[in-house]
Structure formats: C-alpha cells, structure tokens
Amino acid sequence: MLVRASSFTVELGENGYLIGFTDDYEYPAEMPFGWRCGPATDANAVVLATTDTGPLQMTIQVHDAPPVPETDGGWEPAEEMSLRADLPTLHLATLESGDIMDAWPDEEAPLRLRPAPDGGDWVRMRLYCHADDPEPGIGDHGERHLVQLWPAPETPPVHPDITEEDRQARADYAADQALDVDDYTVAYPTQTE
C-alpha cells in the first residue's frame, strides 16, 4: 500500500543524481552505463538521466510492501536494486561537474521509511524512466522518473543486458576515476623578465 508520495522538479547536473539513505556523498567509482541505475555505495544509487543539465520531473513513492508494476505511462522497463538504509530519511543529490549538490527541495518534507517487518535495514528501489526526447542532451527532454521504495530484504538487482560498448564505457570511466589528481595537473614554466 502507498504510504506517501512526493513529486517535484530537479535541475540536473551533467551526470545524473544520487538517491538513497546516506548523506555521505562521493563521486561513484563506477557508472552504470547501459542501465539507468546502479550502486554508488550500499546505501545509495547513481541514476543516469537522458537530460544533461536540465529539468527532470521526479515522483518518489514510499510503500509498505512491493507495489504492483506500472503498466501505463510510457515507461522504459523498470530496474530494481536493494539499498541499505543507513539513515531513515531519503537523500537526493545531483552530480555536477566535479561536485555533488544536495537536491532535496526545501519545500518538501523529508521522506522517511518505516523499518522492515523482519527488522532488516534494507530497502528495495524500483525505478521507472521516460523521456519525450530519448536522445541525450542539454535542456528539457520531457524526462520524468518514478522511484518506488519499500522495506524488503536484500535481493539481486534487476537490470537489462548491456552491450560491449556499455562495458567499454564503464571500463573507461573506472580508469579515469582511478587516475591520481596529479595526472590532471600541468606544470607551467616560470616566466622571468
């Protein structure tokens, strides 16, 4: 049964958003290219959007049991994953270029989850996505996401198969993240007159 729902618009950064049960954010070591969502940590997920720097309409629903799958709304196939509820409140942050910004709207009350009946600290997240313009890019793509959450034991994720191109993009991103900051610095000679 639906316990609570919240709908609002999020202004996205360049790399999607983080959603989950921790406010201890750091840039994900891996990106789930080929999927819409993947683990950033045990407690939050990174979600990739079609929209790059623009608005996204988000609806978040908290349920007390698994909701019935959505069959209308023009959604892409749903993806699911388990998140550990380190904190009882849901947190949301956008991934800007080199920065992570808190994105939970000030006018929205925090969303809290009730503890799982078995006393576990895991939550199941189901993500539905739709974009009127499915080509990635800047600006308004008519993108909307529906996030459904409910207490549930940890179970394997549900994602579509990925392509070899997605695997390569994941490997390239991981290699970039592994570089030391020194690898990005440039030394300029000192000019004397």
CSV table of C-alpha atoms in Angstrom, one decimal:
chain,number,residue,atom,x,y,z
A,1,MET,CA,0.0,0.0,0.0
A,2,LEU,CA,1.2,3.5,-0.8
A,3,VAL,CA,2.3,5.3,2.4
A,4,ARG,CA,3.5,8.6,1.0
A,5,ALA,CA,4.3,10.2,-2.3
A,6,SER,CA,6.2,13.4,-3.3
A,7,SER,CA,6.5,15.0,-6.7
A,8,PHE,CA,8.9,17.8,-7.7
A,9,THR,CA,11.3,19.1,-10.4
A,10,VAL,CA,15.0,18.6,-10.1
A,11,GLU,CA,17.5,20.6,-12.1
A,12,LEU,CA,20.1,18.1,-13.1
A,13,GLY,CA,23.8,18.5,-13.4
A,14,GLU,CA,25.9,16.8,-16.1
A,15,ASN,CA,26.0,13.3,-14.6
A,16,GLY,CA,22.6,12.3,-13.2
A,17,TYR,CA,21.9,12.0,-9.5
A,18,LEU,CA,22.4,10.0,-6.3
A,19,ILE,CA,19.5,8.7,-4.3
A,20,GLY,CA,19.5,6.7,-1.1
A,21,PHE,CA,19.8,6.6,2.6
A,22,THR,CA,23.1,8.4,3.3
A,23,ASP,CA,24.3,11.9,3.1
A,24,ASP,CA,27.9,10.9,2.9
A,25,TYR,CA,28.3,11.5,-0.8
A,26,GLU,CA,31.2,10.9,-3.0
A,27,TYR,CA,31.5,10.6,-6.8
A,28,PRO,CA,30.8,6.9,-7.8
A,29,ALA,CA,33.8,4.8,-8.6
A,30,GLU,CA,31.7,3.2,-11.4
A,31,MET,CA,28.9,4.4,-13.6
A,32,PRO,CA,26.1,2.0,-14.7
A,33,PHE,CA,26.4,2.7,-18.4
A,34,GLY,CA,23.7,0.6,-20.2
A,35,TRP,CA,21.5,0.8,-17.2
A,36,ARG,CA,19.5,3.6,-15.7
A,37,CYS,CA,20.7,3.0,-12.1
A,38,GLY,CA,23.5,1.2,-10.3
A,39,PRO,CA,25.1,1.1,-6.9
A,40,ALA,CA,27.2,4.1,-5.8
A,41,THR,CA,27.5,2.6,-2.3
A,42,ASP,CA,25.4,0.0,-0.4
A,43,ALA,CA,23.2,2.9,0.8
A,44,ASN,CA,22.7,4.9,-2.4
A,45,ALA,CA,22.3,4.5,-6.1
A,46,VAL,CA,23.6,6.6,-9.0
A,47,VAL,CA,20.9,7.2,-11.6
A,48,LEU,CA,21.8,8.2,-15.2
A,49,ALA,CA,19.4,10.5,-17.0
A,50,THR,CA,18.8,11.3,-20.6
A,51,THR,CA,18.8,15.0,-19.7
A,52,ASP,CA,22.2,16.6,-19.3
A,53,THR,CA,21.8,19.9,-17.4
A,54,GLY,CA,18.1,20.5,-17.4
A,55,PRO,CA,14.8,19.7,-15.6
A,56,LEU,CA,13.6,16.3,-14.6
A,57,GLN,CA,10.2,15.6,-13.1
A,58,MET,CA,10.5,13.2,-10.2
A,59,THR,CA,7.9,11.3,-8.2
A,60,ILE,CA,9.0,9.3,-5.2
A,61,GLN,CA,6.6,6.8,-3.6
A,62,VAL,CA,7.1,5.1,-0.3
A,63,HIS,CA,5.2,1.8,0.1
A,64,ASP,CA,4.8,-0.7,2.9
A,65,ALA,CA,5.0,-3.7,0.5
A,66,PRO,CA,6.0,-4.3,-3.1
A,67,PRO,CA,3.8,-2.1,-5.3
A,68,VAL,CA,2.0,-3.6,-8.4
A,69,PRO,CA,4.2,-2.9,-11.5
A,70,GLU,CA,3.3,0.1,-13.6
A,71,THR,CA,1.8,-0.8,-16.9
A,72,ASP,CA,1.0,2.6,-18.4
A,73,GLY,CA,2.8,6.0,-18.6
A,74,GLY,CA,5.1,5.0,-21.5
A,75,TRP,CA,7.8,3.9,-19.0
A,76,GLU,CA,11.0,2.2,-20.1
A,77,PRO,CA,11.4,-1.3,-18.5
A,78,ALA,CA,11.7,-1.0,-14.7
A,79,GLU,CA,15.0,-1.5,-12.9
A,80,GLU,CA,15.4,-2.6,-9.3
A,81,MET,CA,18.1,-2.8,-6.7
A,82,SER,CA,18.4,-3.0,-2.9
A,83,LEU,CA,19.7,-0.2,-0.8
A,84,ARG,CA,20.9,-0.4,2.9
A,85,ALA,CA,19.0,2.2,5.0
A,86,ASP,CA,21.9,3.7,6.9
A,87,LEU,CA,19.6,6.7,7.7
A,88,PRO,CA,15.8,6.6,8.0
A,89,THR,CA,15.4,9.5,5.6
A,90,LEU,CA,15.8,9.5,1.8
A,91,HIS,CA,18.5,11.8,0.4
A,92,LEU,CA,18.9,13.2,-3.1
A,93,ALA,CA,21.9,14.9,-4.7
A,94,THR,CA,22.8,15.9,-8.3
A,95,LEU,CA,26.2,15.0,-9.8
A,96,GLU,CA,27.6,18.3,-11.1
A,97,SER,CA,30.9,18.6,-13.0
A,98,GLY,CA,33.3,17.7,-10.2
A,99,ASP,CA,30.8,18.5,-7.4
A,100,ILE,CA,27.9,16.9,-5.7
A,101,MET,CA,25.0,19.2,-4.7
A,102,ASP,CA,22.1,18.4,-2.3
A,103,ALA,CA,18.9,18.4,-4.4
A,104,TRP,CA,16.1,17.6,-2.0
A,105,PRO,CA,13.7,20.6,-2.3
A,106,ASP,CA,13.4,22.8,0.7
A,107,GLU,CA,9.6,23.0,0.4
A,108,GLU,CA,9.3,19.1,0.5
A,109,ALA,CA,9.2,17.4,3.9
A,110,PRO,CA,11.8,14.6,4.2
A,111,LEU,CA,10.6,11.1,3.2
A,112,ARG,CA,11.1,8.5,5.9
A,113,LEU,CA,10.8,4.8,5.6
A,114,ARG,CA,9.3,2.5,8.2
A,115,PRO,CA,11.6,-0.3,9.4
A,116,ALA,CA,11.3,-3.6,7.6
A,117,PRO,CA,9.0,-6.0,9.4
A,118,ASP,CA,11.8,-8.5,9.8
A,119,GLY,CA,14.0,-5.9,11.5
A,120,GLY,CA,16.3,-5.7,8.5
A,121,ASP,CA,17.8,-2.4,7.3
A,122,TRP,CA,17.4,-3.0,3.5
A,123,VAL,CA,15.0,-1.2,1.2
A,124,ARG,CA,14.1,-2.1,-2.4
A,125,MET,CA,14.1,0.6,-5.0
A,126,ARG,CA,12.3,0.3,-8.3
A,127,LEU,CA,13.0,2.9,-11.0
A,128,TYR,CA,10.8,3.8,-14.0
A,129,CYS,CA,12.1,6.4,-16.5
A,130,HIS,CA,10.5,8.2,-19.5
A,131,ALA,CA,11.9,10.9,-21.8
A,132,ASP,CA,9.8,12.5,-24.6
A,133,ASP,CA,13.1,13.1,-26.4
A,134,PRO,CA,15.3,10.0,-25.9
A,135,GLU,CA,18.4,11.5,-27.4
A,136,PRO,CA,20.8,12.6,-24.6
A,137,GLY,CA,21.4,16.3,-24.4
A,138,ILE,CA,21.1,19.6,-22.7
A,139,GLY,CA,17.7,21.2,-21.9
A,140,ASP,CA,14.2,20.0,-21.3
A,141,HIS,CA,13.7,16.4,-22.7
A,142,GLY,CA,10.3,15.9,-21.0
A,143,GLU,CA,12.1,13.5,-18.7
A,144,ARG,CA,10.3,12.0,-15.7
A,145,HIS,CA,11.3,9.3,-13.2
A,146,LEU,CA,9.1,7.3,-10.8
A,147,VAL,CA,11.0,5.9,-7.8
A,148,GLN,CA,9.2,3.4,-5.7
A,149,LEU,CA,10.7,2.3,-2.3
A,150,TRP,CA,9.6,-0.3,0.2
A,151,PRO,CA,11.2,-2.3,3.1
A,152,ALA,CA,12.5,-5.6,1.8
A,153,PRO,CA,15.4,-8.0,2.4
A,154,GLU,CA,18.5,-7.5,0.1
A,155,THR,CA,17.9,-9.3,-3.2
A,156,PRO,CA,19.8,-9.3,-6.5
A,157,PRO,CA,19.3,-6.3,-8.8
A,158,VAL,CA,17.1,-6.4,-12.0
A,159,HIS,CA,18.7,-4.6,-15.0
A,160,PRO,CA,18.7,-5.1,-18.8
A,161,ASP,CA,21.6,-6.7,-20.5
A,162,ILE,CA,24.4,-4.4,-21.5
A,163,THR,CA,26.3,-4.1,-24.8
A,164,GLU,CA,30.0,-4.4,-25.4
A,165,GLU,CA,30.0,-0.6,-25.9
A,166,ASP,CA,28.5,-0.1,-22.4
A,167,ARG,CA,31.2,-2.4,-20.9
A,168,GLN,CA,33.9,-0.3,-22.6
A,169,ALA,CA,32.3,2.9,-21.4
A,170,ARG,CA,32.3,1.5,-17.8
A,171,ALA,CA,35.9,0.5,-18.1
A,172,ASP,CA,36.9,3.9,-19.4
A,173,TYR,CA,35.1,5.7,-16.6
A,174,ALA,CA,36.7,3.4,-14.0
A,175,ALA,CA,40.1,4.0,-15.4
A,176,ASP,CA,39.6,7.8,-15.4
A,177,GLN,CA,38.4,7.6,-11.7
A,178,ALA,CA,41.5,5.6,-10.8
A,179,LEU,CA,43.9,8.3,-12.0
A,180,ASP,CA,45.6,10.4,-9.3
A,181,VAL,CA,44.8,14.1,-9.2
A,182,ASP,CA,48.5,14.7,-10.1
A,183,ASP,CA,47.8,13.1,-13.5
A,184,TYR,CA,45.4,16.1,-14.3
A,185,THR,CA,47.8,18.8,-13.3
A,186,VAL,CA,50.1,20.7,-15.6
A,187,ALA,CA,53.3,22.5,-14.7
A,188,TYR,CA,53.9,25.8,-16.4
A,189,PRO,CA,57.4,27.2,-16.6
A,190,THR,CA,58.0,30.3,-14.5
A,191,GLN,CA,58.5,33.4,-16.6
A,192,THR,CA,61.1,35.9,-15.6
A,193,GLU,CA,61.7,39.2,-17.2
